[in-house]
XYZ file of C-alpha atoms in Angstrom:
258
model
C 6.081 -5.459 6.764
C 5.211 -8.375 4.498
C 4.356 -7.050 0.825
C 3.121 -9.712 -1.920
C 1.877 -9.170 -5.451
C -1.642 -11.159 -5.422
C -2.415 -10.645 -8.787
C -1.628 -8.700 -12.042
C -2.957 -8.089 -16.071
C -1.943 -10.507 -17.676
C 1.012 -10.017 -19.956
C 0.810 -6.319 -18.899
C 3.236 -4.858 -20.879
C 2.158 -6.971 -24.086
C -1.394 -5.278 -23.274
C -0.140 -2.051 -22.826
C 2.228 -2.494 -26.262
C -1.188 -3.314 -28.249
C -3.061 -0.404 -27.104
C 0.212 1.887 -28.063
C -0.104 0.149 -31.142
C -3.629 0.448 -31.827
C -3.074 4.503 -31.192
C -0.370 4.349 -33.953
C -1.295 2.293 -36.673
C -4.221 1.163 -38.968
C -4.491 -2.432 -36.367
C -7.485 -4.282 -36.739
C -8.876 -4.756 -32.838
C -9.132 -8.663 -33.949
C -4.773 -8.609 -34.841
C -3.608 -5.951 -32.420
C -1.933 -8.615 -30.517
C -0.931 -10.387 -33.152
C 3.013 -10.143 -34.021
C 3.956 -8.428 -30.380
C 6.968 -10.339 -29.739
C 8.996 -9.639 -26.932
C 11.153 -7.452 -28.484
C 8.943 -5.386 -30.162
C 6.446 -5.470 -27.272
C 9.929 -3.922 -25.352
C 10.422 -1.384 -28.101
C 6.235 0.064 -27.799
C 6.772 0.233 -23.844
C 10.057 2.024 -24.457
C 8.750 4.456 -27.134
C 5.942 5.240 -24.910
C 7.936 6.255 -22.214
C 10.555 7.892 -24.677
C 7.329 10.648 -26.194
C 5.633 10.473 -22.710
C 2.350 8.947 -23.429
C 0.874 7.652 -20.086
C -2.554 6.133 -21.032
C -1.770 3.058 -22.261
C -0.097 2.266 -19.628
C -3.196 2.603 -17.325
C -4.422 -1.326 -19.230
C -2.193 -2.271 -16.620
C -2.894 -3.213 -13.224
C -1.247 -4.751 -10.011
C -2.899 -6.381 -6.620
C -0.780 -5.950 -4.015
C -1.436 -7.582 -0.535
C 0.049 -5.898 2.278
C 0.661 -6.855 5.799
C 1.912 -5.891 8.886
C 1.595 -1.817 8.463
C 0.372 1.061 10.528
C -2.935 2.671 10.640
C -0.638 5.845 10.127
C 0.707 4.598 7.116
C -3.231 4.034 5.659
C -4.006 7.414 5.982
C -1.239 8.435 3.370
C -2.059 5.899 1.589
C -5.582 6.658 1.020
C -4.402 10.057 -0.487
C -3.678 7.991 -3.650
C -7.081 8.029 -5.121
C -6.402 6.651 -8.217
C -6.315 3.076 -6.358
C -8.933 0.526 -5.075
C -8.591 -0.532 -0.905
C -10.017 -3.254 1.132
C -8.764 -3.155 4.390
C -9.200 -5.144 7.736
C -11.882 -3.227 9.471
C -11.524 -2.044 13.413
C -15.591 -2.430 13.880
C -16.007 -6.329 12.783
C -12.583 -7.328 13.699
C -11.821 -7.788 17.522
C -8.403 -6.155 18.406
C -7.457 -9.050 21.436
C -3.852 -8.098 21.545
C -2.897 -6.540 18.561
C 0.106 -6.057 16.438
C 1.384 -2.497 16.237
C 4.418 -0.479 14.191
C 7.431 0.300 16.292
C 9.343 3.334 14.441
C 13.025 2.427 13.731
C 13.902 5.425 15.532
C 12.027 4.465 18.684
C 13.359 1.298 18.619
C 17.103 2.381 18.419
C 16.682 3.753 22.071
C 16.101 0.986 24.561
C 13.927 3.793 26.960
C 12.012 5.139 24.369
C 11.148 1.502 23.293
C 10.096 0.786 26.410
C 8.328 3.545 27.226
C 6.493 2.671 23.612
C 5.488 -0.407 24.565
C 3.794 0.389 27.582
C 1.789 2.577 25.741
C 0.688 0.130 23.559
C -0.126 -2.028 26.434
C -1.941 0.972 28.368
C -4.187 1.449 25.092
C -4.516 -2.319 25.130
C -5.982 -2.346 28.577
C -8.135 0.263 27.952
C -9.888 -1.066 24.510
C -10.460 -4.492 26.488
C -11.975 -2.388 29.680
C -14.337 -0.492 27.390
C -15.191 -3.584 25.173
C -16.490 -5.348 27.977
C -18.232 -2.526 29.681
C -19.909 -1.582 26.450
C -20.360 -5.151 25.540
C -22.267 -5.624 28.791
C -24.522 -2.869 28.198
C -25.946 -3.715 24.722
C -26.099 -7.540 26.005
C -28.588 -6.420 28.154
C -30.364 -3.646 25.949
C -30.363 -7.043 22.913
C -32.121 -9.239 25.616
C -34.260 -6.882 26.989
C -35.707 -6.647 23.084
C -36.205 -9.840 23.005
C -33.250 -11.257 20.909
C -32.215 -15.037 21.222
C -28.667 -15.259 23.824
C -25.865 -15.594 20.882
C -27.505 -13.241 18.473
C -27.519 -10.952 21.117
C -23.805 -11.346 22.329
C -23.198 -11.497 19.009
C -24.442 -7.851 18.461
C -23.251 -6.347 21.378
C -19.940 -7.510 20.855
C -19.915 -6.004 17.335
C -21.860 -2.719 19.128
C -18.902 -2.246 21.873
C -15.722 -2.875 19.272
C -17.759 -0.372 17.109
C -16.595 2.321 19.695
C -14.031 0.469 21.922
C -11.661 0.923 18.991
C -11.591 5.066 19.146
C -8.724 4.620 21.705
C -6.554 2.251 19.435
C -3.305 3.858 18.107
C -1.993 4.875 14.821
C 0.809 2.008 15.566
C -1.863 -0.371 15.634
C -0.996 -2.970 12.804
C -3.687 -3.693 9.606
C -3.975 -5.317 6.865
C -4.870 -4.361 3.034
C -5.542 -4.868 -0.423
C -4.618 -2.229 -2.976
C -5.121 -1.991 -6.662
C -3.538 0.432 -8.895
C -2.884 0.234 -12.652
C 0.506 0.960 -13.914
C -0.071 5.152 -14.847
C -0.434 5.294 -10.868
C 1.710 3.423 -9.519
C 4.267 5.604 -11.611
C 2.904 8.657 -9.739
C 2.912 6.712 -6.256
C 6.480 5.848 -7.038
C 7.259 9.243 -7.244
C 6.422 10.587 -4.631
C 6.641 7.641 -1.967
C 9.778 6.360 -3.197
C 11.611 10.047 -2.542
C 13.836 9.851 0.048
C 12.244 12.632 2.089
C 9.034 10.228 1.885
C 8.127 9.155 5.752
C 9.863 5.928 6.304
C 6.819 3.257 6.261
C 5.552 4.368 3.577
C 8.950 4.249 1.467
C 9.663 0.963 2.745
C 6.309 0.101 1.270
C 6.737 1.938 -2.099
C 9.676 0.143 -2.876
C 8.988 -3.490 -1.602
C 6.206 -2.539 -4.355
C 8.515 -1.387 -6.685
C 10.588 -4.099 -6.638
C 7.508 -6.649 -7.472
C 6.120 -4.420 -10.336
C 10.111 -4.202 -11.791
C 10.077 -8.363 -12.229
C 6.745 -9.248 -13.708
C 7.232 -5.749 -16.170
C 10.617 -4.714 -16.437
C 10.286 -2.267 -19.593
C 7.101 -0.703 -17.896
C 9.171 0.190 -14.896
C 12.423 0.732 -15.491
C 12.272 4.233 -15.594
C 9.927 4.347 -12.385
C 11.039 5.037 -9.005
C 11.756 8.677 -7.470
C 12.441 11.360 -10.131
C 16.092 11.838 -9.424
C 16.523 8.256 -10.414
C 16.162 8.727 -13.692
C 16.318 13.187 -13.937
C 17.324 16.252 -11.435
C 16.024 16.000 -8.222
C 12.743 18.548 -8.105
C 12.818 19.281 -4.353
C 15.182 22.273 -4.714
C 15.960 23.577 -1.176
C 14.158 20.781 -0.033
C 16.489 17.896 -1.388
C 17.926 15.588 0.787
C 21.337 15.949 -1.054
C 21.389 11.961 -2.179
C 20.614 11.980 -5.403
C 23.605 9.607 -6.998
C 22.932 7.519 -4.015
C 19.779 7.219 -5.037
C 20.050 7.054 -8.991
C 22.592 4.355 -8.072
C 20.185 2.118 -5.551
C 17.413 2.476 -7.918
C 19.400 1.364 -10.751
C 20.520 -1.486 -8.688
C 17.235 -3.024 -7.953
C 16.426 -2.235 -12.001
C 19.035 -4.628 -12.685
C 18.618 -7.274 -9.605
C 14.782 -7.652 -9.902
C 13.555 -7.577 -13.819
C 14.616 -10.013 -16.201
């Protein structure tokens, strides 16, 4: 899994300080980020989080680009809706050997690996067998309409993928874009960065984390999963590691921002 930060608001937690102060004071939109030095842009961000006010921080936003993830993974993903996706699409993009996700615990047991693997080969061999019987069909359906040789390989290439790719796994590896301003990527912390989170996923959330935490320290330093920074909410459900995880998340708090 390769996670990068693209692109982020700039100054985000300066912006998100002068819309806290604009809320609570007489501020002029033409001054409001005039005077906002670091410390006192610190002190806003703090005192937001202190009294709970969320919105401001939502002036915020983060690019991530993310690589080398499952189509699994996407699907939980996607359940964040307060985000924007672009991701590498199965119908215009050929899948001649892809990359797939091999589960730690798969991988920890040489026969279940293998046995994985020729899975992924099996579903290989298929999506190449349909392609090209597919492929061949609409070539000839394209001619016979009178469409000039490339364009009409062209087309029935795109035509056969379009359906070829049903049999393609969850494992199979993609590639995405994701946008999410700093009010949701709090929540996606939260609930991706639990422990009981799947594993993917949580590997994602905090490779995330970690970014957000060194380009806006004060606006995430009391992110990550709730028992980080409170009780643990799960009840029965807990996994029992709370310290262990107050202590971790504190760790990359003080490793990562400034």
């Amino acid at each position: 899994m390769n996670v990068t930060l693209i692109a982020h608001t700039c100054l985000p937690e300066k912006l998100v300080a002068a819309s806290a102060k604009l809320c609570y004071s007489a501020s002029e939109i033409s001054t409001v980020m005039d005077g906002l030095t670091e410390e006192k842009t610190a002190n806003f961000v703090d005192m937001l989080s202190d009294i709970g006010h969320e919105s401001p921080t939502e002036h915020a936003s983060f690019t991530f680009g993310i690589e080398g993830v499952s189509r699994s993974l996407l699907a939980q993903l996607t359940r964040h809706r307060m985000a924007s996706y672009s991701v590498q699409s199965q119908r215009y993009v050929m899948a001649n050997q892809f990359e797939y996700v091999l589960p730690p615990e798969i991988a920890a047991i040489p026969e279940a690996a293998d046995e994985y693997r020729r899975a992924m080969e099996e579903d290989q061999a298929h999506y190449d067998k349909l392609t090209a019987i597919l492929k061949e069909k609409h070539l000839k359906t394209n001619l016979e309409a009178g469409m000039a040789e490339k364009a009409a390989e062209r087309a029935a290439e795109k035509q056969a993928i379009e359906d070829a790719r049903f049999v393609l796994p969850n494992a199979c590896a993609t590639k995405i874009m994701m946008t999410m301003n700093a009010r949701s990527l709090h929540n996606f912390f939260k609930h991706r960065c639990c422990n009981r989170a799947q594993w993917e996923i949580r590997e994602l959330a905090e490779k995330m984390f970690c970014l957000c935490v060194e380009v806006a320290p004060h606006l995430f330093k009391h992110a990550g999963p709730p028992c980080a920074n409170d009780a643990c909410p799960e009840g029965k459900m807990s996994c029992g590691k709370a310290a262990e995880m107050r202590s971790h998340y504190q760790s990359l708090i003080a490793s990562k921002g400034r």
